[in-house]
Structure formats: C-alpha cells, structure tokens
Amino acid sequence: MLGLGSRAGYGTPWCRWAVFLVIAGLGALPRPGVARDTVNVGLAPVYLDNDRTTLAAFQSYLERRLGRTVRFVERASYDDLTRLLRSGRLDAAWICTNPYLQFRNEYTVLGVPVYHGQPLYRSYIIVADTEPQVRTLQDLRGKVFAFSDPDSNSGYLVVRRALAGLGERPQTFFRRSFFTNGHRQVVYAVAAGLAHGGAVESYVWDRLRSREPEVVHHTRIISRSRWFGFPPIVAPIDTDGSLRDAFSAALLEMEADPSGRKVLQRLALDRFITPPPDLYATPPLASTQPPDDAPASVIWR
Amino acid sequence: MVLPRSYRFQVALIFALLALCSVGLLGAFLLNQGYRLAKTDRLAGAQRSSVLLAANIASALYEDDLWQVYRSIQRYVGDSRDEVSAVAVLDRDHRIYATTIGPARDYLGRPANALGAAFPTAAHLSAIPHQALVREREGGFLVASPIMRDGEVLGTLMVHYSLQALLDGIRILIRRGAILVLCFLLVMVAAGAWLGAHLVRPVTQLGRCMGEVGRGNLRVSCRLQDQAGEIGDLGRGFEEMRQGLCEREAIIGEMIQAKRLAAVGRVAAGVAHEINNPLGGMMNALDTYRRHRDDPEIERSTLTLLERGLDQIHHTVRALLVEAKPQDRMLCTTDFEDLLTLIKPTAQAMGVGLDWCCVLPDAVMLPATQIRQVVMNLVLNALHATGKRGNVRFVCQLEDSHLVLTVTDDGPGFSPEQRDHMFEPFVSGFGHTGLGLWVSYQIITGLGGHIALGDVTRGACLKVSIPMDGDRT
C-alpha cells in the first residue's frame, strides 16, 4: 500500500529489513482503514482503571465473542481519549456522556449499561466527613474543591453549571479548585483532606463504597444532581460494520452469557442495552458553555 | 565496694564487671559512631532524594496540577517508612501549594510559616534560591530544594526528615544488644566461677594440708609439688616445710627420749645414793655386831642403827610414791589460813617478808591435802631461795574454772641448768630433800594442771594452774 518496496534504493537486504521494521513499527499503532486483527478499545479514566481482574475478564469475554485480540487503551484525560477515538486509532471506546454528546454524530452507540435497573447516572457532591457544617454547595464557598476532568459532565460541568446559576465561577467561588483526572481520585482527594469537597460520578462513588469503604467512609454526599444517560460504549461511524455489529451483539448478549454475566457482576451492572431514543435527548449540560437560564435548583436536588 | 572473700566469687564477679565494662564501652562507641554515620548517610540520602522529588514534581507544578503534586509528595512520605515526617511545596511567592500535613486543604495558599516551627519562614527561603539547604530542626532535619524547570524557579520543596526512626532503630539495637550482653555476662560469670574454682582449688588444698600440719599430722600429702608454675613452687615449699618439720619432730623426740633416759638415770642415782647411805651404816653396824655379838649393848645399838637406817630408806621410798587420795576433803579458805599460820613463823625466823593474798570462795572442788602440800612446798622453797631480807609473795585466785597459784620471790632465780631439771627428784638446790618441786609437779600433773616458770625480771615466779573439773590421774 505504501509502495516503498517498488522504489530503487530499497532493494538491498539492509533496506528491506529497515522497511520491514518501519512498517512493523507503524503497524503496532492502530491506524484507520488498515485491516488488522487487534480490536483497540478505549477506556475513559473512570471505569476499571484499578481493577485489572475485571478488565482481564472483560477483555477475555470480548476476545471470545469477537474472535479477535482485544486491547484496552487507557488515557489520563477524556480529551486524550476523544482525540484517539476521533482520529480513528480506536475501534470502540467506553467514553463519558459529555465527550459522547460533544461529537455524537461521529459515533455509533454499541451499548449502554443498565445500572440499578436504569441506564442512568448522576453526579454527587461529596465533602470530607470532618466538615459537618457543610450541607449545600453554597457552604463550600471559599473552600478547596476537587473536580475530576474538565470534560466530565458529572465531575465538573454539572458543578460549573450550578455555580453559573448562582452567578459564580469555580475559580472565584472556591478558594482553590483542581482536577484529578479521575472520579476515584476525587474521592481520594476529599478523603485525604486535600479538598473540602469534590464532584464525583454516582456509579464510581457507589462502587468505591463497596470496594474501598475505608476511603469512602471519610466522605459524605451533600448533594445529588438529576439523572443523565449512562456513559455509553461507542464506535466511530467508520468502524467496520461487521465488527461494530459483533461488538454490539457481544455487549447486548452479555447477560445471557455465563462469562459475560460474571463480568457484569464484577462491574455491578445489570446488562447492556441499545439506548432508548431519548436517553441523551436533553443535553443542556453537554455544552462546555452552560446556559445561564438553568438555576442550580433545577440541577441539584 | 565489698567483694566476697572467696576468690571463686571474686574472679566470677571481676570477670562479669570486666565484660560489662568492655562491652558497655565498645557498645557505646559503636552506637555513637553508627548513629553519626547513619545520620550523615541519611542527610546525604535525604538531600539527593529531595532534589529528585523536586525534579519529579516540577512539570506538575508548572501545569498547576495540584493533584499530581500532592500524590507525588504523599507517595514520597508513604514510601519513606517513617523517615519523612512532612513535605510541603511552596509556590513562587512562598505560599503553600501542597503539603502532607493534614488536613492539607487548610494550608493551601497560606504563608510558609503556617506549617510550624520545623519549616523555615519565607525570609529564610529567599536565601536559598538554587541549592538544597539542610538544617536540623525539631528532632530531625529539613531539606529545602528549589523546584526548577528550564532554569526557572517554580517553587520550593521542603522535606522534614525525622530522626525518630533512626533513634527507634538505635533503641531496638540497644535492646537486642542488652539481651546479647546479658547472655554474654551469664557465660562470663559461669566461666569466671569455673576459673575461680580452678584457681582456688590448689590454694584450698594447700590450706587443708596446712591445717593438718597444724594439728600435728605431718604425714599429710598435698601432691602440689608436681605441678608447674607458682602453684608448683608453693607445693614444693610446703613439702620442704613439711619435711623440715618431720626432721625437727624426730630430733625433738630423740632429745626428749635422751632427756628421759638421763632423768631416769639421775633418779636411779639419787635413789641409789639415798638408799646406799643408810645401807653403808647398816652394813657397818652388822659387821660390828658380828664381831661383838655377845655384847648386849652392841646388839642394842646395832638394832637401833638398823632401825634408823631402814626408817630412812622407808622415808625415801615413801616420798617417791605420790598417792592420789580420792576420799580427800574439798579445799576451803581455812586451809590457806592454816598454811599461813604454819609458814609465817618460819618466814619470820628466816627474816623473809611474806605477802599472802588469797581470794577464794568457801569451797573449791579440789583435794585439800594435795593442794596444801603443793603450796607448802612451793612457798618453803621460795623462802629458802630468797634468804634474809628477801620477799616472797603468794597469790591464789580462781580464773576460768582454774585454781591459779602464783609464788614469786626476789631471790637469785633459776639458772638455765636448773630450769632444765627443776621438776626432777633429788635435784640439789630445791628444798632440803630435793623432792619438793618433783612432788609438787607430780601432784599438779596428776590433777590435770600444769606448772610453769613465769616471766619476771628479778627472782623467780612459779605459776600453777589446776582445772577444777580436769581429768584426775
């Protein structure tokens, strides 16, 4: 395809080897339109990043169902993952709701998890248990606050929008705010005493509560947002159709498969479903520019 | 300090003390050196790792990634195994960017002096722009390193290292060392006790042998002379002494035997002389009678002569027989008064001053006749020895259940020759018969007592001591 082999000067054995190595090196990275055996699946730094066993079980399940090698690709920020996905280096990715909504036209949803009976999640505002006087977001004025990612709906945008409703910005409302690039890390930062409060995705906090109760024990939820569509597993629209269908089928049939069911149990999810048409229909928070007309009371309850 | 007298314990104790002192000194020296070395090493290590940490967090600080900075310093504290007590990162304005002092949220953005006395103030920090600073503070030391990126100072990393872990380590070392020393001491005490016993054994043996010699057993064998060294010298010295004593004993025995034989000879000669004198007269009388046997006057005078001669011989022999008289009555104070009454006229007649001092209870459990004879003999001997214008003193008293009689005179005393034979019979110079002192000696020794010459500068002193419950013979 590159046509390098037909050019004079590359005919010597040394050059042939060099060309082979270059091609092999380039082949190690997923590239668009190149037929390959490995399926590269991106993972947002939200799920599974500290659970190698579940990751391996999930990988094993997918490989068996797809009949191909599956490689999980993790990145520290949503932005990095979005960039990889949009550049076609990933065949599929489990991304967060906001990055999905930002470029939803470029993706096909392969499956949406059902958590506690519904494909929804929300945002929690948590505070350290040493701050009993903090009861609302307003009480966190002048405090130190931890966000997860600038592109995270539940870990940043929800709070930003709520503060906008109060006529405030995080930079001025809080004495100090920072990003931890992960929902789990928000809980750690609050529990460790680095921040007075933080914004965290409900699914992550719930999971941490059962897996690391000694950490979560030091935090307390003071506020819950309204529900949002659960972060989906998507594929770029230019992904091979058969792979896309197989991947989607693997997700949707997980519940029926014994090993798939085990993975679901490990993830504390009920199953994967095809998203209802209106699941992501109300995306006012998807915008990085929150509308000014949405009062905080609408968002938090 | 009072040491036990036995060498066995002394050696064990000295061993233990020496071991304790040596181990203590050596241990203290090694601990001190070890602590200094470990501290120096830790300071250098702390400085190196602090600079490394500063380099590691530079990018995160540059990107204002508080979480990354916090995680890095938190992990650094966690990995330090209690060596690092606290870490703080200051920004360019010397305000706290992140710290492991909890809760960190309360310190963020505050001036450096909010961190406490262990950390330097902003004024101190301005003096250390480009190199790590080490200062001893608050039970540890502080390393302050600039956080730099592309030559630009982004802030300051301050790490407080605790010396507590080091001290705890030393304490554990001391505890383990003490147990080891205790075991070592026990071994040393046991070794000391064994060595003490081993050293003392020949001395003890020698002491036992000496005791045997003291009790008169010269045949004791110590078997130390075959050993080498000082103990062997001691054993050989002892053996030489023992042999010398044996020889001396043999010589003394021979001398006593010779003296006895000589005394017997002198007694026999005296008896022969005393009997021979009347016998000669009697033989002459019989010879005369044989020639004039018809003369009744001769016959009468011969018989008279024979009777006198036999009587003299009888007296002589009877005087030699000192008889014990068990049925004799008990001695009492009136006996001494009688004696004074009897002796006083003689003393006056001889012109000798007599000093009589007798303090006794009413009755003394000793035979009166024999004691009277002894006193009479001794005092009369003294009167004769003193001569005119001399003085004789007689004292009798009870001392420790002994009747003690002392007769002192200021006469010429005894010559060495007289001293050697003074208690033998028929020795001239002691009474008119030569039997006074001999008879007294027999009575006194028969009553279990003894008579000896006392120490006086002039004249003579005879001291008699008779036990009141002694073995009578």
mmCIF file of N, CA, C and O in Angstrom, chain B residues 216-276:
data_model
loop_
_atom_site.group_PDB
_atom_site.id
_atom_site.type_symbol
_atom_site.label_atom_id
_atom_site.label_comp_id
_atom_site.label_asym_id
_atom_site.label_seq_id
_atom_site.Cartn_x
_atom_site.Cartn_y
_atom_site.Cartn_z
ATOM 1 N N GLY B 216 49.185 -31.415 113.772
ATOM 2 C CA GLY B 216 50.228 -32.378 114.131
ATOM 3 C C GLY B 216 50.369 -33.539 113.169
ATOM 4 O O GLY B 216 51.232 -34.405 113.363
ATOM 5 N N ASN B 217 49.538 -33.563 112.115
ATOM 6 C CA ASN B 217 49.649 -34.654 111.160
ATOM 7 C C ASN B 217 50.661 -34.287 110.084
ATOM 8 O O ASN B 217 50.351 -33.609 109.111
ATOM 9 N N LEU B 218 51.899 -34.718 110.311
ATOM 10 C CA LEU B 218 52.964 -34.351 109.378
ATOM 11 C C LEU B 218 53.056 -35.316 108.207
ATOM 12 O O LEU B 218 53.875 -35.133 107.329
ATOM 13 N N ARG B 219 52.228 -36.335 108.205
ATOM 14 C CA ARG B 219 52.286 -37.302 107.102
ATOM 15 C C ARG B 219 51.356 -36.934 105.948
ATOM 16 O O ARG B 219 51.196 -37.684 105.005
ATOM 17 N N VAL B 220 50.696 -35.759 106.058
ATOM 18 C CA VAL B 220 49.761 -35.338 105.025
ATOM 19 C C VAL B 220 50.494 -35.145 103.687
ATOM 20 O O VAL B 220 51.636 -34.680 103.665
ATOM 21 N N SER B 221 49.804 -35.545 102.605
ATOM 22 C CA SER B 221 50.418 -35.395 101.279
ATOM 23 C C SER B 221 49.559 -34.440 100.455
ATOM 24 O O SER B 221 48.362 -34.636 100.301
ATOM 25 N N CYS B 222 50.163 -33.378 99.925
ATOM 26 C CA CYS B 222 49.399 -32.352 99.210
ATOM 27 C C CYS B 222 49.429 -32.541 97.694
ATOM 28 O O CYS B 222 48.598 -31.990 96.987
ATOM 29 N N ARG B 223 50.429 -33.247 97.208
ATOM 30 C CA ARG B 223 50.574 -33.569 95.778
ATOM 31 C C ARG B 223 50.529 -32.319 94.898
ATOM 32 O O ARG B 223 50.017 -32.338 93.792
ATOM 33 N N LEU B 224 51.032 -31.197 95.393
ATOM 34 C CA LEU B 224 51.067 -29.976 94.579
ATOM 35 C C LEU B 224 52.447 -29.734 93.999
ATOM 36 O O LEU B 224 52.611 -28.926 93.097
ATOM 37 N N GLN B 225 53.450 -30.441 94.558
ATOM 38 C CA GLN B 225 54.826 -30.167 94.156
ATOM 39 C C GLN B 225 55.112 -30.574 92.720
ATOM 40 O O GLN B 225 56.058 -30.095 92.113
ATOM 41 N N ASP B 226 54.245 -31.450 92.158
ATOM 42 C CA ASP B 226 54.473 -31.902 90.783
ATOM 43 C C ASP B 226 53.924 -30.917 89.759
ATOM 44 O O ASP B 226 54.215 -31.029 88.579
ATOM 45 N N GLN B 227 53.126 -29.959 90.219
ATOM 46 C CA GLN B 227 52.536 -29.007 89.262
ATOM 47 C C GLN B 227 53.557 -27.967 88.844
ATOM 48 O O GLN B 227 54.546 -27.726 89.542
ATOM 49 N N ALA B 228 53.274 -27.341 87.690
ATOM 50 C CA ALA B 228 54.193 -26.321 87.181
ATOM 51 C C ALA B 228 53.768 -24.961 87.719
ATOM 52 O O ALA B 228 52.685 -24.802 88.274
ATOM 53 N N GLY B 229 54.633 -23.991 87.572
ATOM 54 C CA GLY B 229 54.302 -22.607 87.898
ATOM 55 C C GLY B 229 54.287 -22.332 89.384
ATOM 56 O O GLY B 229 54.869 -23.056 90.201
ATOM 57 N N GLU B 230 53.583 -21.250 89.730
ATOM 58 C CA GLU B 230 53.591 -20.754 91.104
ATOM 59 C C GLU B 230 53.001 -21.773 92.078
ATOM 60 O O GLU B 230 53.474 -21.905 93.212
ATOM 61 N N ILE B 231 51.942 -22.461 91.624
ATOM 62 C CA ILE B 231 51.318 -23.452 92.494
ATOM 63 C C ILE B 231 52.318 -24.569 92.805
ATOM 64 O O ILE B 231 52.437 -25.033 93.955
ATOM 65 N N GLY B 232 53.081 -24.962 91.784
ATOM 66 C CA GLY B 232 54.115 -25.978 91.986
ATOM 67 C C GLY B 232 55.157 -25.496 92.986
ATOM 68 O O GLY B 232 55.572 -26.242 93.885
ATOM 69 N N ASP B 233 55.568 -24.202 92.843
ATOM 70 C CA ASP B 233 56.543 -23.622 93.789
ATOM 71 C C ASP B 233 56.000 -23.686 95.208
ATOM 72 O O ASP B 233 56.699 -24.042 96.156
ATOM 73 N N LEU B 234 54.694 -23.308 95.309
ATOM 74 C CA LEU B 234 54.048 -23.320 96.620
ATOM 75 C C LEU B 234 54.023 -24.735 97.191
ATOM 76 O O LEU B 234 54.325 -24.961 98.383
ATOM 77 N N GLY B 235 53.688 -25.701 96.336
ATOM 78 C CA GLY B 235 53.631 -27.104 96.763
ATOM 79 C C GLY B 235 54.996 -27.611 97.205
ATOM 80 O O GLY B 235 55.124 -28.276 98.241
ATOM 81 N N ARG B 236 56.016 -27.225 96.442
ATOM 82 C CA ARG B 236 57.369 -27.671 96.806
ATOM 83 C C ARG B 236 57.824 -27.015 98.104
ATOM 84 O O ARG B 236 58.433 -27.648 98.964
ATOM 85 N N GLY B 237 57.473 -25.709 98.242
ATOM 86 C CA GLY B 237 57.793 -25.021 99.504
ATOM 87 C C GLY B 237 57.127 -25.709 100.687
ATOM 88 O O GLY B 237 57.746 -25.921 101.737
ATOM 89 N N PHE B 238 55.845 -26.070 100.469
ATOM 90 C CA PHE B 238 55.113 -26.747 101.537
ATOM 91 C C PHE B 238 55.766 -28.092 101.874
ATOM 92 O O PHE B 238 55.932 -28.448 103.046
ATOM 93 N N GLU B 239 56.151 -28.803 100.827
ATOM 94 C CA GLU B 239 56.744 -30.123 101.044
ATOM 95 C C GLU B 239 58.068 -30.003 101.815
ATOM 96 O O GLU B 239 58.336 -30.781 102.734
ATOM 97 N N GLU B 240 58.854 -28.964 101.442
ATOM 98 C CA GLU B 240 60.126 -28.734 102.159
ATOM 99 C C GLU B 240 59.850 -28.424 103.621
ATOM 100 O O GLU B 240 60.514 -28.934 104.526
ATOM 101 N N MET B 241 58.830 -27.568 103.822
ATOM 102 C CA MET B 241 58.479 -27.213 105.205
ATOM 103 C C MET B 241 58.044 -28.450 105.984
ATOM 104 O O MET B 241 58.449 -28.656 107.121
ATOM 105 N N ARG B 242 57.229 -29.277 105.307
ATOM 106 C CA ARG B 242 56.726 -30.475 105.988
ATOM 107 C C ARG B 242 57.875 -31.416 106.353
ATOM 108 O O ARG B 242 57.961 -31.944 107.471
ATOM 109 N N GLN B 243 58.795 -31.564 105.408
ATOM 110 C CA GLN B 243 59.929 -32.447 105.685
ATOM 111 C C GLN B 243 60.797 -31.890 106.812
ATOM 112 O O GLN B 243 61.268 -32.628 107.688
ATOM 113 N N GLY B 244 60.997 -30.564 106.783
ATOM 114 C CA GLY B 244 61.771 -29.922 107.856
ATOM 115 C C GLY B 244 61.124 -30.163 109.207
ATOM 116 O O GLY B 244 61.805 -30.475 110.202
ATOM 117 N N LEU B 245 59.790 -30.005 109.216
ATOM 118 C CA LEU B 245 59.063 -30.219 110.461
ATOM 119 C C LEU B 245 59.179 -31.666 110.927
ATOM 120 O O LEU B 245 59.312 -31.945 112.127
ATOM 121 N N CYS B 246 59.140 -32.596 109.962
ATOM 122 C CA CYS B 246 59.285 -34.016 110.302
ATOM 123 C C CYS B 246 60.647 -34.275 110.954
ATOM 124 O O CYS B 246 60.759 -34.947 111.996
ATOM 125 N N GLU B 247 61.675 -33.689 110.337
ATOM 126 C CA GLU B 247 63.028 -33.869 110.879
ATOM 127 C C GLU B 247 63.128 -33.272 112.272
ATOM 128 O O GLU B 247 63.696 -33.861 113.206
ATOM 129 N N ARG B 248 62.537 -32.079 112.400
ATOM 130 C CA ARG B 248 62.599 -31.409 113.696
ATOM 131 C C ARG B 248 61.872 -32.234 114.756
ATOM 132 O O ARG B 248 62.351 -32.406 115.873
ATOM 133 N N GLU B 249 60.711 -32.768 114.340
ATOM 134 C CA GLU B 249 59.922 -33.596 115.246
ATOM 135 C C GLU B 249 60.732 -34.802 115.711
ATOM 136 O O GLU B 249 60.728 -35.161 116.889
ATOM 137 N N ALA B 250 61.438 -35.409 114.716
ATOM 138 C CA ALA B 250 62.236 -36.594 115.058
ATOM 139 C C ALA B 250 63.354 -36.232 116.036
ATOM 140 O O ALA B 250 63.596 -36.926 117.028
ATOM 141 N N ILE B 251 63.994 -35.066 115.761
ATOM 142 C CA ILE B 251 65.099 -34.644 116.638
ATOM 143 C C ILE B 251 64.583 -34.382 118.041
ATOM 144 O O ILE B 251 65.165 -34.788 119.044
ATOM 145 N N ILE B 252 63.402 -33.659 118.094
ATOM 146 C CA ILE B 252 62.827 -33.349 119.408
ATOM 147 C C ILE B 252 62.501 -34.638 120.155
ATOM 148 O O ILE B 252 62.781 -34.787 121.355
ATOM 149 N N GLY B 253 61.927 -35.606 119.398
ATOM 150 C CA GLY B 253 61.598 -36.898 120.017
ATOM 151 C C GLY B 253 62.823 -37.571 120.600
ATOM 152 O O GLY B 253 62.805 -38.054 121.750
ATOM 153 N N GLU B 254 63.888 -37.520 119.790
ATOM 154 C CA GLU B 254 65.140 -38.127 120.276
ATOM 155 C C GLU B 254 65.664 -37.405 121.501
ATOM 156 O O GLU B 254 66.118 -38.019 122.467
ATOM 157 N N MET B 255 65.560 -36.092 121.448
ATOM 158 C CA MET B 255 66.047 -35.302 122.593
ATOM 159 C C MET B 255 65.243 -35.613 123.847
ATOM 160 O O MET B 255 65.796 -35.774 124.940
ATOM 161 N N ILE B 256 63.915 -35.702 123.681
ATOM 162 C CA ILE B 256 63.064 -35.989 124.838
ATOM 163 C C ILE B 256 63.427 -37.365 125.415
ATOM 164 O O ILE B 256 63.549 -37.554 126.638
ATOM 165 N N GLN B 257 63.611 -38.305 124.457
ATOM 166 C CA GLN B 257 63.964 -39.659 124.889
ATOM 167 C C GLN B 257 65.270 -39.637 125.677
ATOM 168 O O GLN B 257 65.379 -40.234 126.757
ATOM 169 N N ALA B 258 66.237 -38.876 125.114
ATOM 170 C CA ALA B 258 67.553 -38.805 125.783
ATOM 171 C C ALA B 258 67.406 -38.155 127.152
ATOM 172 O O ALA B 258 67.993 -38.598 128.141
ATOM 173 N N LYS B 259 66.552 -37.103 127.206
ATOM 174 C CA LYS B 259 66.351 -36.405 128.473
ATOM 175 C C LYS B 259 65.697 -37.327 129.490
ATOM 176 O O LYS B 259 66.041 -37.331 130.669
ATOM 177 N N ARG B 260 64.708 -38.088 128.963
ATOM 178 C CA ARG B 260 64.025 -39.015 129.873
ATOM 179 C C ARG B 260 65.013 -40.040 130.450
ATOM 180 O O ARG B 260 65.011 -40.317 131.652
ATOM 181 N N LEU B 261 65.810 -40.576 129.535
ATOM 182 C CA LEU B 261 66.797 -41.581 129.988
ATOM 183 C C LEU B 261 67.743 -40.980 131.019
ATOM 184 O O LEU B 261 68.054 -41.586 132.050
ATOM 185 N N ALA B 262 68.142 -39.711 130.707
ATOM 186 C CA ALA B 262 69.062 -39.048 131.634
ATOM 187 C C ALA B 262 68.390 -38.832 132.988
ATOM 188 O O ALA B 262 68.984 -39.045 134.062
ATOM 189 N N ALA B 263 67.068 -38.408 132.908
ATOM 190 C CA ALA B 263 66.346 -38.178 134.161
ATOM 191 C C ALA B 263 66.210 -39.468 134.952
ATOM 192 O O ALA B 263 66.392 -39.487 136.178
ATOM 193 N N VAL B 264 65.865 -40.548 134.216
ATOM 194 C CA VAL B 264 65.751 -41.846 134.897
ATOM 195 C C VAL B 264 67.071 -42.215 135.564
ATOM 196 O O VAL B 264 67.126 -42.672 136.721
ATOM 197 N N GLY B 265 68.152 -41.942 134.804
ATOM 198 C CA GLY B 265 69.480 -42.247 135.341
ATOM 199 C C GLY B 265 69.748 -41.451 136.609
ATOM 200 O O GLY B 265 70.208 -41.999 137.623
ATOM 201 N N ARG B 266 69.355 -40.140 136.534
ATOM 202 C CA ARG B 266 69.608 -39.307 137.706
ATOM 203 C C ARG B 266 68.748 -39.750 138.875
ATOM 204 O O ARG B 266 69.190 -39.783 140.022
ATOM 205 N N VAL B 267 67.462 -40.129 138.569
ATOM 206 C CA VAL B 267 66.575 -40.612 139.638
ATOM 207 C C VAL B 267 67.167 -41.875 140.257
ATOM 208 O O VAL B 267 67.253 -42.031 141.496
ATOM 209 N N ALA B 268 67.611 -42.780 139.402
ATOM 210 C CA ALA B 268 68.174 -44.046 139.902
ATOM 211 C C ALA B 268 69.387 -43.776 140.773
ATOM 212 O O ALA B 268 69.543 -44.359 141.863
ATOM 213 N N ALA B 269 70.205 -42.785 140.258
ATOM 214 C CA ALA B 269 71.415 -42.475 141.024
ATOM 215 C C ALA B 269 71.047 -41.875 142.377
ATOM 216 O O ALA B 269 71.634 -42.220 143.425
ATOM 217 N N GLY B 270 70.027 -40.994 142.373
ATOM 218 C CA GLY B 270 69.581 -40.371 143.627
ATOM 219 C C GLY B 270 69.052 -41.417 144.590
ATOM 220 O O GLY B 270 69.406 -41.423 145.786
ATOM 221 N N VAL B 271 68.172 -42.295 144.033
ATOM 222 C CA VAL B 271 67.598 -43.341 144.881
ATOM 223 C C VAL B 271 68.719 -44.219 145.440
ATOM 224 O O VAL B 271 68.767 -44.530 146.643
ATOM 225 N N ALA B 272 69.656 -44.578 144.538
ATOM 226 C CA ALA B 272 70.770 -45.434 144.977
ATOM 227 C C ALA B 272 71.549 -44.754 146.080
ATOM 228 O O ALA B 272 71.902 -45.370 147.092
ATOM 229 N N HIS B 273 71.777 -43.428 145.875
ATOM 230 C CA HIS B 273 72.542 -42.680 146.853
ATOM 231 C C HIS B 273 71.826 -42.624 148.203
ATOM 232 O O HIS B 273 72.431 -42.908 149.259
ATOM 233 N N GLU B 274 70.510 -42.311 148.110
ATOM 234 C CA GLU B 274 69.722 -42.162 149.334
ATOM 235 C C GLU B 274 69.629 -43.502 150.089
ATOM 236 O O GLU B 274 69.532 -43.524 151.311
ATOM 237 N N ILE B 275 69.567 -44.590 149.342
ATOM 238 C CA ILE B 275 69.461 -45.911 149.999
ATOM 239 C C ILE B 275 70.849 -46.425 150.394
ATOM 240 O O ILE B 275 71.028 -47.064 151.426
ATOM 241 N N ASN B 276 71.807 -46.063 149.546
ATOM 242 C CA ASN B 276 73.173 -46.569 149.794
ATOM 243 C C ASN B 276 73.765 -46.018 151.095
ATOM 244 O O ASN B 276 74.469 -46.725 151.806
#
